[in-house]
Tab-separated table of C-alpha atoms in Angstrom:
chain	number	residue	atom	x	y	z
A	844	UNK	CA	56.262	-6.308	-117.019
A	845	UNK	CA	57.252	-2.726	-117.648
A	846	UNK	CA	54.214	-1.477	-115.364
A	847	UNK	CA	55.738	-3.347	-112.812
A	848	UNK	CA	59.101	-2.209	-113.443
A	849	UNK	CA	57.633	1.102	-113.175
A	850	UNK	CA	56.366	0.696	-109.519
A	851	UNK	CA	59.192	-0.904	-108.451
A	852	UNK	CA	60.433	0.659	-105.418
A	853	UNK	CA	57.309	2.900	-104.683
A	854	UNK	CA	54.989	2.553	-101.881
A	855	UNK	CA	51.467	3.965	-102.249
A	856	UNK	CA	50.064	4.441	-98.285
A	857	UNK	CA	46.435	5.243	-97.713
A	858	UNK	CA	43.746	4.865	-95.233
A	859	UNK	CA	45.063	6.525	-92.518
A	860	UNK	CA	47.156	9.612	-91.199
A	861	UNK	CA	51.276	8.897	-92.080
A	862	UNK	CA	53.370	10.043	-89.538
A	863	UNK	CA	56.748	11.161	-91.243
A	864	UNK	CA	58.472	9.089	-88.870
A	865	UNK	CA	56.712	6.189	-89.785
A	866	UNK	CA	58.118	7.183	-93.756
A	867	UNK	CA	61.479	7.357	-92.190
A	868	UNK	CA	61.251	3.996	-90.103
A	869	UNK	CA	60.418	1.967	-93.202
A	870	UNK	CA	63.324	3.641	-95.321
A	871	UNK	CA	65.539	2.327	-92.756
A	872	UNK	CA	64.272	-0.979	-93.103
A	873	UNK	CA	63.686	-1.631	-96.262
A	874	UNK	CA	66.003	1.217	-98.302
A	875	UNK	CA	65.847	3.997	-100.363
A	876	UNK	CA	62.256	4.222	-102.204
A	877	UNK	CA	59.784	6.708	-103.254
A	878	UNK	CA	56.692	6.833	-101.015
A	879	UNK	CA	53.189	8.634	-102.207
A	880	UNK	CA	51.077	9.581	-99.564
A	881	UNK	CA	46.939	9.137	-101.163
A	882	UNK	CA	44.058	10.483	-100.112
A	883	UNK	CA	40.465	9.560	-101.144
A	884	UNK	CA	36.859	8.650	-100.380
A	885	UNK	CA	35.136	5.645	-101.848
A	886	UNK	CA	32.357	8.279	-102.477
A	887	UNK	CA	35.171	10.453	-105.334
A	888	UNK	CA	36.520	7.380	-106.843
A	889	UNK	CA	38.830	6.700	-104.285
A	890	UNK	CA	42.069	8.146	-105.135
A	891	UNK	CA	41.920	12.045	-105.409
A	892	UNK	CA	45.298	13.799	-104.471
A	893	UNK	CA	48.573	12.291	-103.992
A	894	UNK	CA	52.124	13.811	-101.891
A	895	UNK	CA	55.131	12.614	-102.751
A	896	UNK	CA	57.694	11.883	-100.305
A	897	UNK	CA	61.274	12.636	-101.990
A	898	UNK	CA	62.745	13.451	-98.348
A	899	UNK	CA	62.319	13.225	-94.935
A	900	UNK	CA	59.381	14.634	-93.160
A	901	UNK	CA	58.589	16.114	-89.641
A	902	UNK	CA	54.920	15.475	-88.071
A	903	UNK	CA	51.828	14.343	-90.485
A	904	UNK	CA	52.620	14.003	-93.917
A	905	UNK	CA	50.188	16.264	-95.881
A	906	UNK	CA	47.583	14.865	-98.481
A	907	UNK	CA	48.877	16.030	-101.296
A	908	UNK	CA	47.704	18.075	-104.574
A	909	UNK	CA	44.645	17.040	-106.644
A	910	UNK	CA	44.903	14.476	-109.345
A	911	UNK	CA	43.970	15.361	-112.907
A	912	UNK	CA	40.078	15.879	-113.192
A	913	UNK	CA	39.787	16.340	-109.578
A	914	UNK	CA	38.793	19.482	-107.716
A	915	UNK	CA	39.767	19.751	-104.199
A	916	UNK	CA	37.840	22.625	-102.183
A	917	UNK	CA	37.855	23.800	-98.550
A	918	UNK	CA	34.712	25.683	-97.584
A	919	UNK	CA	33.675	27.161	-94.669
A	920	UNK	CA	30.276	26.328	-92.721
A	921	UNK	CA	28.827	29.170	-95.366
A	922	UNK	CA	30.334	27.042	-98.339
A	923	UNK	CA	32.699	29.458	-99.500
A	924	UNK	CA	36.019	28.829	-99.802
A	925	UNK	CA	38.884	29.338	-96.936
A	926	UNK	CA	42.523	31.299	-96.948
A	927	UNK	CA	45.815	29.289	-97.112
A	928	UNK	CA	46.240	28.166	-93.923
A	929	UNK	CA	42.807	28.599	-92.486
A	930	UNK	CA	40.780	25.278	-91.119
A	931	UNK	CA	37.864	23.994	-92.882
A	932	UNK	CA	36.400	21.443	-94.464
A	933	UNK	CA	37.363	19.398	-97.640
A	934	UNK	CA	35.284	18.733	-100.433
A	935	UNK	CA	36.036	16.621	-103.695
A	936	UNK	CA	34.530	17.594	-106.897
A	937	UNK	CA	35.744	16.588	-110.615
A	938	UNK	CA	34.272	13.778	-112.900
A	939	UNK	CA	35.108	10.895	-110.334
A	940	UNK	CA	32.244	12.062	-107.992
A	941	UNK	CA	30.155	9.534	-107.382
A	942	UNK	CA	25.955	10.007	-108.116
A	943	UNK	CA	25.201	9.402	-104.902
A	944	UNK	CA	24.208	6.201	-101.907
A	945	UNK	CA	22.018	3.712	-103.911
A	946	UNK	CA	18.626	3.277	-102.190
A	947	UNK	CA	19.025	6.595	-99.855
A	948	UNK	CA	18.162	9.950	-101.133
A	949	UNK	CA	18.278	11.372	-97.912
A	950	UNK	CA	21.630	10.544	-97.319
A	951	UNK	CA	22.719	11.282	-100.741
A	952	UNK	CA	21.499	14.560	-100.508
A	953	UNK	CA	23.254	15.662	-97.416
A	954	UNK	CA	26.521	13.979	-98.541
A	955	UNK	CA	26.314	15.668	-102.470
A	956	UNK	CA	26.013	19.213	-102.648
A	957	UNK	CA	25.756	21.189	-105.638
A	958	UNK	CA	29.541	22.720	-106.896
A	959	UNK	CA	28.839	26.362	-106.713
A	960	UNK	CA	32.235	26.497	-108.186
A	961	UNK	CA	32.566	23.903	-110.978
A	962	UNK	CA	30.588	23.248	-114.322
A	963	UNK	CA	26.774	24.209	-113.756
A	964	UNK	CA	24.938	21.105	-112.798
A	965	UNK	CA	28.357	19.502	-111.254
A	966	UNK	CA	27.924	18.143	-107.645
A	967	UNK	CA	30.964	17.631	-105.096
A	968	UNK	CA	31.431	15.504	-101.970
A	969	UNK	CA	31.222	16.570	-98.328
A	970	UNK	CA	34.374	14.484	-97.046
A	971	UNK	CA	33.269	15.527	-92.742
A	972	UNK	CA	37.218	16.128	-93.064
A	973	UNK	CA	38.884	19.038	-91.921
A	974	UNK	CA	41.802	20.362	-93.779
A	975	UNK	CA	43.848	23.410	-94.778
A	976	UNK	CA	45.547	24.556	-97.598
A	977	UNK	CA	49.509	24.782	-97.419
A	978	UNK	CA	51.336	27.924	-99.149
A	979	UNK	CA	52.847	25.175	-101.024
A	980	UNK	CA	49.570	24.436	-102.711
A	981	UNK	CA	49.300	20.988	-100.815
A	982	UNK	CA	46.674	20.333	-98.511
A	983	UNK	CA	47.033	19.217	-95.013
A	984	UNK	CA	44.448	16.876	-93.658
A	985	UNK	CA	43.810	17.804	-89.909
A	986	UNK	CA	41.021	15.223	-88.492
A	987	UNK	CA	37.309	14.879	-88.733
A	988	UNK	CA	34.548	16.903	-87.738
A	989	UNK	CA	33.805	14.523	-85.740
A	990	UNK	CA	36.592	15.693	-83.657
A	991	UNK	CA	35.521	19.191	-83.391
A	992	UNK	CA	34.338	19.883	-79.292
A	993	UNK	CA	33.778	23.106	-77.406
A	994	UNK	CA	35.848	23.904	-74.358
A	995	UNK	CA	34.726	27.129	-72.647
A	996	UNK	CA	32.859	28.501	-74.802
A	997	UNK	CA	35.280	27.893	-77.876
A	998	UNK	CA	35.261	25.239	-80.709
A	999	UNK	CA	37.915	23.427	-80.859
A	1000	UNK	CA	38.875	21.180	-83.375
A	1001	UNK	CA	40.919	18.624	-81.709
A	1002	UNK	CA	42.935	17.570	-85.175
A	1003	UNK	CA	44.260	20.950	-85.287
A	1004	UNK	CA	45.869	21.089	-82.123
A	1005	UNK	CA	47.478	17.390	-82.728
A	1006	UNK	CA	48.974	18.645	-86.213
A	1007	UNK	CA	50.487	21.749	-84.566
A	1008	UNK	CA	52.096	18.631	-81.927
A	1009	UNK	CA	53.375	16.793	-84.276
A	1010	UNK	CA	54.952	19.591	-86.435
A	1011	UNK	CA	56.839	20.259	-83.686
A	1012	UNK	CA	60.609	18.469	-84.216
A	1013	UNK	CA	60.520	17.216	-80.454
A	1014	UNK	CA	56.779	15.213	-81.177
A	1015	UNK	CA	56.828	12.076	-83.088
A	1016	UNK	CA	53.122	11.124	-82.737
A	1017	UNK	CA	50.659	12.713	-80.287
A	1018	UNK	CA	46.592	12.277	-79.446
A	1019	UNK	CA	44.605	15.318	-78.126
A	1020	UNK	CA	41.083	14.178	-76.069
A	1021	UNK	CA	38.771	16.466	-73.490
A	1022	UNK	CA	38.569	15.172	-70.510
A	1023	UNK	CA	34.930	13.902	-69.860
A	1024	UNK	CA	35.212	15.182	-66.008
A	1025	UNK	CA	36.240	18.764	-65.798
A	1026	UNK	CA	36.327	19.568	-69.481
A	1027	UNK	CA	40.243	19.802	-69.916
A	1028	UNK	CA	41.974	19.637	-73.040
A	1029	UNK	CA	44.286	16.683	-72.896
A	1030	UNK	CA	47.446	16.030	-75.033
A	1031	UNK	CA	49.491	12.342	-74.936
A	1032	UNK	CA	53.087	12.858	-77.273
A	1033	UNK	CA	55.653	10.777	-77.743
A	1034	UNK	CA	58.582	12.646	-77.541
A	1035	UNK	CA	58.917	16.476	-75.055
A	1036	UNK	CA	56.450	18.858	-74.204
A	1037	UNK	CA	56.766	21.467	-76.781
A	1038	UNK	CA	55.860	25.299	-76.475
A	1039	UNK	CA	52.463	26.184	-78.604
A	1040	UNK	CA	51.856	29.651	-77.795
A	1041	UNK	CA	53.316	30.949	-81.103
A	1042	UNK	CA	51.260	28.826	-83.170
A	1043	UNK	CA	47.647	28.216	-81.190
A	1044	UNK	CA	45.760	30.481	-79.895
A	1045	UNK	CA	45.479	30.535	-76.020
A	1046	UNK	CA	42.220	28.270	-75.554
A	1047	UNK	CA	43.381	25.745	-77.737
A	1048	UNK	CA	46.639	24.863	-75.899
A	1049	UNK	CA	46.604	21.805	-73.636
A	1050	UNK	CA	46.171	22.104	-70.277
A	1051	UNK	CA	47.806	19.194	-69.254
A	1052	UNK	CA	50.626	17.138	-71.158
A	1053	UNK	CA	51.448	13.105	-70.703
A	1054	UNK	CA	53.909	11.466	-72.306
A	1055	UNK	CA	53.859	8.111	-73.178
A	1056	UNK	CA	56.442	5.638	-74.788
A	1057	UNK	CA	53.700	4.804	-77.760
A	1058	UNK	CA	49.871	6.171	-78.823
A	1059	UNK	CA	47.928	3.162	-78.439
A	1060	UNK	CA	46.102	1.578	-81.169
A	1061	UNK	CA	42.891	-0.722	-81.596
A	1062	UNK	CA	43.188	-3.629	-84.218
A	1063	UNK	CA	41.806	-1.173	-87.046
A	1064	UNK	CA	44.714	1.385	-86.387
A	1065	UNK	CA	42.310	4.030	-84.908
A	1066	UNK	CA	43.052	5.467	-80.701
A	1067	UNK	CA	42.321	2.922	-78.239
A	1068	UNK	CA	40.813	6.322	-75.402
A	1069	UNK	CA	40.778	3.592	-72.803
A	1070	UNK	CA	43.979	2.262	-73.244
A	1071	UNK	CA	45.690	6.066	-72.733
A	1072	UNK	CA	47.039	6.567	-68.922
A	1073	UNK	CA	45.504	8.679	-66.425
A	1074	UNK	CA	46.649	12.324	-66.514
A	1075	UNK	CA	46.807	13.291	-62.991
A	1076	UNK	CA	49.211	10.098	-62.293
A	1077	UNK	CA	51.238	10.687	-65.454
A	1078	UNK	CA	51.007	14.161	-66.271
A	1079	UNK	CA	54.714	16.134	-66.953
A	1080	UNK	CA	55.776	19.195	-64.534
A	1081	UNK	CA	55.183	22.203	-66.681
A	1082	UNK	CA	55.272	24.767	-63.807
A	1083	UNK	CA	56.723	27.905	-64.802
A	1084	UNK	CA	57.022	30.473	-61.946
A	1085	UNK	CA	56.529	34.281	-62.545
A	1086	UNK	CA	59.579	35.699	-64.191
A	1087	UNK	CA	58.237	39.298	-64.498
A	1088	UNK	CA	57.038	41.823	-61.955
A	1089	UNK	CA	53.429	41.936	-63.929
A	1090	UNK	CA	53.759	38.401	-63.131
A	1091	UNK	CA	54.952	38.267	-59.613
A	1092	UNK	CA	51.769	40.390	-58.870
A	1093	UNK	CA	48.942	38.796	-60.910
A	1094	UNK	CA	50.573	35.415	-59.560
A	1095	UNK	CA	50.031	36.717	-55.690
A	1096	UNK	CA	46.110	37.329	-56.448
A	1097	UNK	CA	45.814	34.666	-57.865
A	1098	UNK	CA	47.315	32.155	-55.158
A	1099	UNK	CA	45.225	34.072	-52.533
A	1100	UNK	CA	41.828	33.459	-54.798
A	1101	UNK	CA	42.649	29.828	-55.455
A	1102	UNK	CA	44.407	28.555	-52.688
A	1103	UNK	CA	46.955	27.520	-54.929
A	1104	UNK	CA	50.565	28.475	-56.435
A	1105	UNK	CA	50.375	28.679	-60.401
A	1106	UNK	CA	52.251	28.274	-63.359
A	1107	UNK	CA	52.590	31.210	-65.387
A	1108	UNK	CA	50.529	28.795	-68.487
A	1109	UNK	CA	47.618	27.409	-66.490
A	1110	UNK	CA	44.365	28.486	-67.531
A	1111	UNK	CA	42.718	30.268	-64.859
A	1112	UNK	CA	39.545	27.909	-65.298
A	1113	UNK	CA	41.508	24.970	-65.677
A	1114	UNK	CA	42.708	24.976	-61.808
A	1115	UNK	CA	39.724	26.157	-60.473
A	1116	UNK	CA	38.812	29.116	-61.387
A	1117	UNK	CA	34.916	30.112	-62.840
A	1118	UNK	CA	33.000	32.971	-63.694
A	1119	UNK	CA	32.752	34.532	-60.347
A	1120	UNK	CA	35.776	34.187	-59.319
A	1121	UNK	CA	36.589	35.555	-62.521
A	1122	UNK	CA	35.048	39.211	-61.269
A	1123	UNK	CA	36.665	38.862	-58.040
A	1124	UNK	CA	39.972	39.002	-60.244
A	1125	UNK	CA	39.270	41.580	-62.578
A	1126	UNK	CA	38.152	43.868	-59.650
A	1127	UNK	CA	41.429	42.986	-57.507
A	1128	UNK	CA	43.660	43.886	-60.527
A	1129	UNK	CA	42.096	46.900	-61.115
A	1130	UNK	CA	42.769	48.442	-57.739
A	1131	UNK	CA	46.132	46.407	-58.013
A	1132	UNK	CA	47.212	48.805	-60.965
A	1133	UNK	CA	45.063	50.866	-61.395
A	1134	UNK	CA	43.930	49.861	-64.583
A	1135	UNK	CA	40.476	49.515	-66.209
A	1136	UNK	CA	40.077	46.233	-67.222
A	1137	UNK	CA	36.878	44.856	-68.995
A	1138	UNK	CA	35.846	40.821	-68.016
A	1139	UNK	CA	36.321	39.486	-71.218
A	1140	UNK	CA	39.899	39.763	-71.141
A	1141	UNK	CA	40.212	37.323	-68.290
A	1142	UNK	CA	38.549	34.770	-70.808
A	1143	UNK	CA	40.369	35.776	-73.602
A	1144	UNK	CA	43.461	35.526	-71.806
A	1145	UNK	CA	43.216	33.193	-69.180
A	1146	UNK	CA	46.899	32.496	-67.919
A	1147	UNK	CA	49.135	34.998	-66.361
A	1148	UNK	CA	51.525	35.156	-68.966
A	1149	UNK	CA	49.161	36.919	-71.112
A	1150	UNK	CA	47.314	38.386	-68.734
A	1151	UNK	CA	50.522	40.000	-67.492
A	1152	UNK	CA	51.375	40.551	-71.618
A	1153	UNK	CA	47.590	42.229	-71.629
A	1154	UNK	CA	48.118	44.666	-69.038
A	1155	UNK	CA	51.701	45.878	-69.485
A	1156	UNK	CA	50.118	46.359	-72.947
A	1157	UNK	CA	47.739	48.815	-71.577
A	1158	UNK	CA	49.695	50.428	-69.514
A	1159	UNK	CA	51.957	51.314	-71.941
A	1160	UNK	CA	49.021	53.187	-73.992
A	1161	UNK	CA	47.605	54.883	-71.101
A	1162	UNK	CA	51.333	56.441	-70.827
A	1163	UNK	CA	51.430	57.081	-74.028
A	1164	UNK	CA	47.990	58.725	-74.371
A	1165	UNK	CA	49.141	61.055	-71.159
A	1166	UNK	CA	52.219	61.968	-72.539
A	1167	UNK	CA	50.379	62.671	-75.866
A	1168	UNK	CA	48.370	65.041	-74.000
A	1169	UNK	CA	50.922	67.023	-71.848
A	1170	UNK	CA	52.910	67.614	-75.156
């Protein structure tokens, strides 16, 4: 009787991704209560780390910090461990480790790895999760390898770009998929189309954003892909029009290559644009102002707000440079 005194009003959740929302939406109902957010593989004993909810949360509830006798890592693809902050994936080591798959070596072996950092002869788990370390000390789960594609060149890890959606305070639950056809990075939120260009890097912002009353499920809680909408009928107006002079004039070549008016946050490939097309740029802005200006940095920077960001950039240090040299 006392142990269940003791849990009453706590919720364990596991299994899945918790939406703080979802936290929120079950307070309402049901009252005041403390909720622990677990995370665990079958393979580590099940439960490894645990986050306690003692207020409300925006986006994806984090994972948690490890449990006693439980080491949770997050290596790189070399095995060696990541900065706060940094993607990569999660490992579980400790004395709840399993020995391995019963019957499969093979398997086994892939799946337990040696601990280079624990007791010598200690093994730990290779979730295939990807995670990141919080400067809280709590670590964020992010999606699974799985996930990971490569769009133009770039790997993308497609959990990533939904946590930085949902962290936003105007996203309540979100999916990110590539588009099979042309290779576009799709987002579906519930809630408005936020602004990611402080927090991802250029090539791993959507290109197109739908929003949708709900994500939809299967039966097992996982996305239903052919349930989501069609971009092109459903997709939100994002156009932004040049607001700059840099702008106004990388905007004009770019019209007259493509055939099209831009927003000042489409990717250049995304609306048509490809490698030689790409040279035909580079060499028109050049003359345009009379700037050198290497390929690359139409790939790196692919919309015409940083492109525009790019070469005001440089022209400031070629001024600079001159008037170094006068003086």
């Amino acid at each position: 009787d006392d142990e269940i005194g003791a849990l009453a009003g706590k919720v364990v959740v596991a299994g899945e991704a918790l939406p703080g929302a979802l936290v929120e939406r079950w307070r309402r109902g049901v009252g005041d209560g403390k909720v622990l957010n677990e995370y665990g593989p079958t393979e580590a004993t099940v439960g490894t780390c645990v986050f306690p909810l003692v207020e409300a949360f925006d986006g994806v509830v984090p994972i948690g910090r490890p449990l006693p006798n439980v080491a949770m890592r997050i290596l790189d693809a070399h095995l060696r461990p990541v900065p706060v902050g940094a993607v990569g994936e999660l490992f579980v080591g400790g004395t709840g480790v399993a020995r391995g798959y019963v019957g499969d070596a093979a398997r086994t072996a892939d799946r337990f790895v040696p601990d280079l950092y624990g007791p010598v002869g200690s093994r730990m788990y290779r979730t295939g999760d990807l995670a990141r370390w919080r400067s809280d000390g709590a670590v964020e789960f992010l999606g699974r390898i799985d996930d990971q594609v490569k769009v133009r060149g770039y790997r993308i890890e497609l959990g990533e770009v939904r946590a930085a959606l949902v962290a936003r305070p105007e996203v309540t639950d979100a999916a990110v998929i590539v588009s099979q056809e042309d290779q576009r990075l799709i987002a579906y939120i519930v809630g408005e189309t936020p602004d990611l260009t402080d927090v991802l890097p250029e090539y791993m912002i959507p290109s197109v954003f739908v929003q949708v009353e709900a994500i939809p499920l299967t039966a097992n809680g996982k996305l239903d892909r052919r349930a989501l909408p069609d971009p092109d009928e459903t997709a939100t107006d994002s156009y932004v029009a040049p607001r700059t002079p840099a702008e106004e004039r990388i905007a004009a070549v770019w019209t007259d290559l493509l055939g099209k008016n831009a927003s000042v946050y489409d990717s250049f490939f995304d609306i048509g644009g490809h490698s030689i097309l790409a040279v035909r740029l580079v060499s028109r802005l050049q003359q345009d102002f009379d700037l050198d200006l290497p390929i690359r940095v139409v790939f790196e920077r692919p919309t015409i707000a940083h492109l525009a960001m790019e070469i005001e950039d440089r022209v400031r240090a070629e001024i600079d440079a001159q008037l170094a040299e006068s003086s």
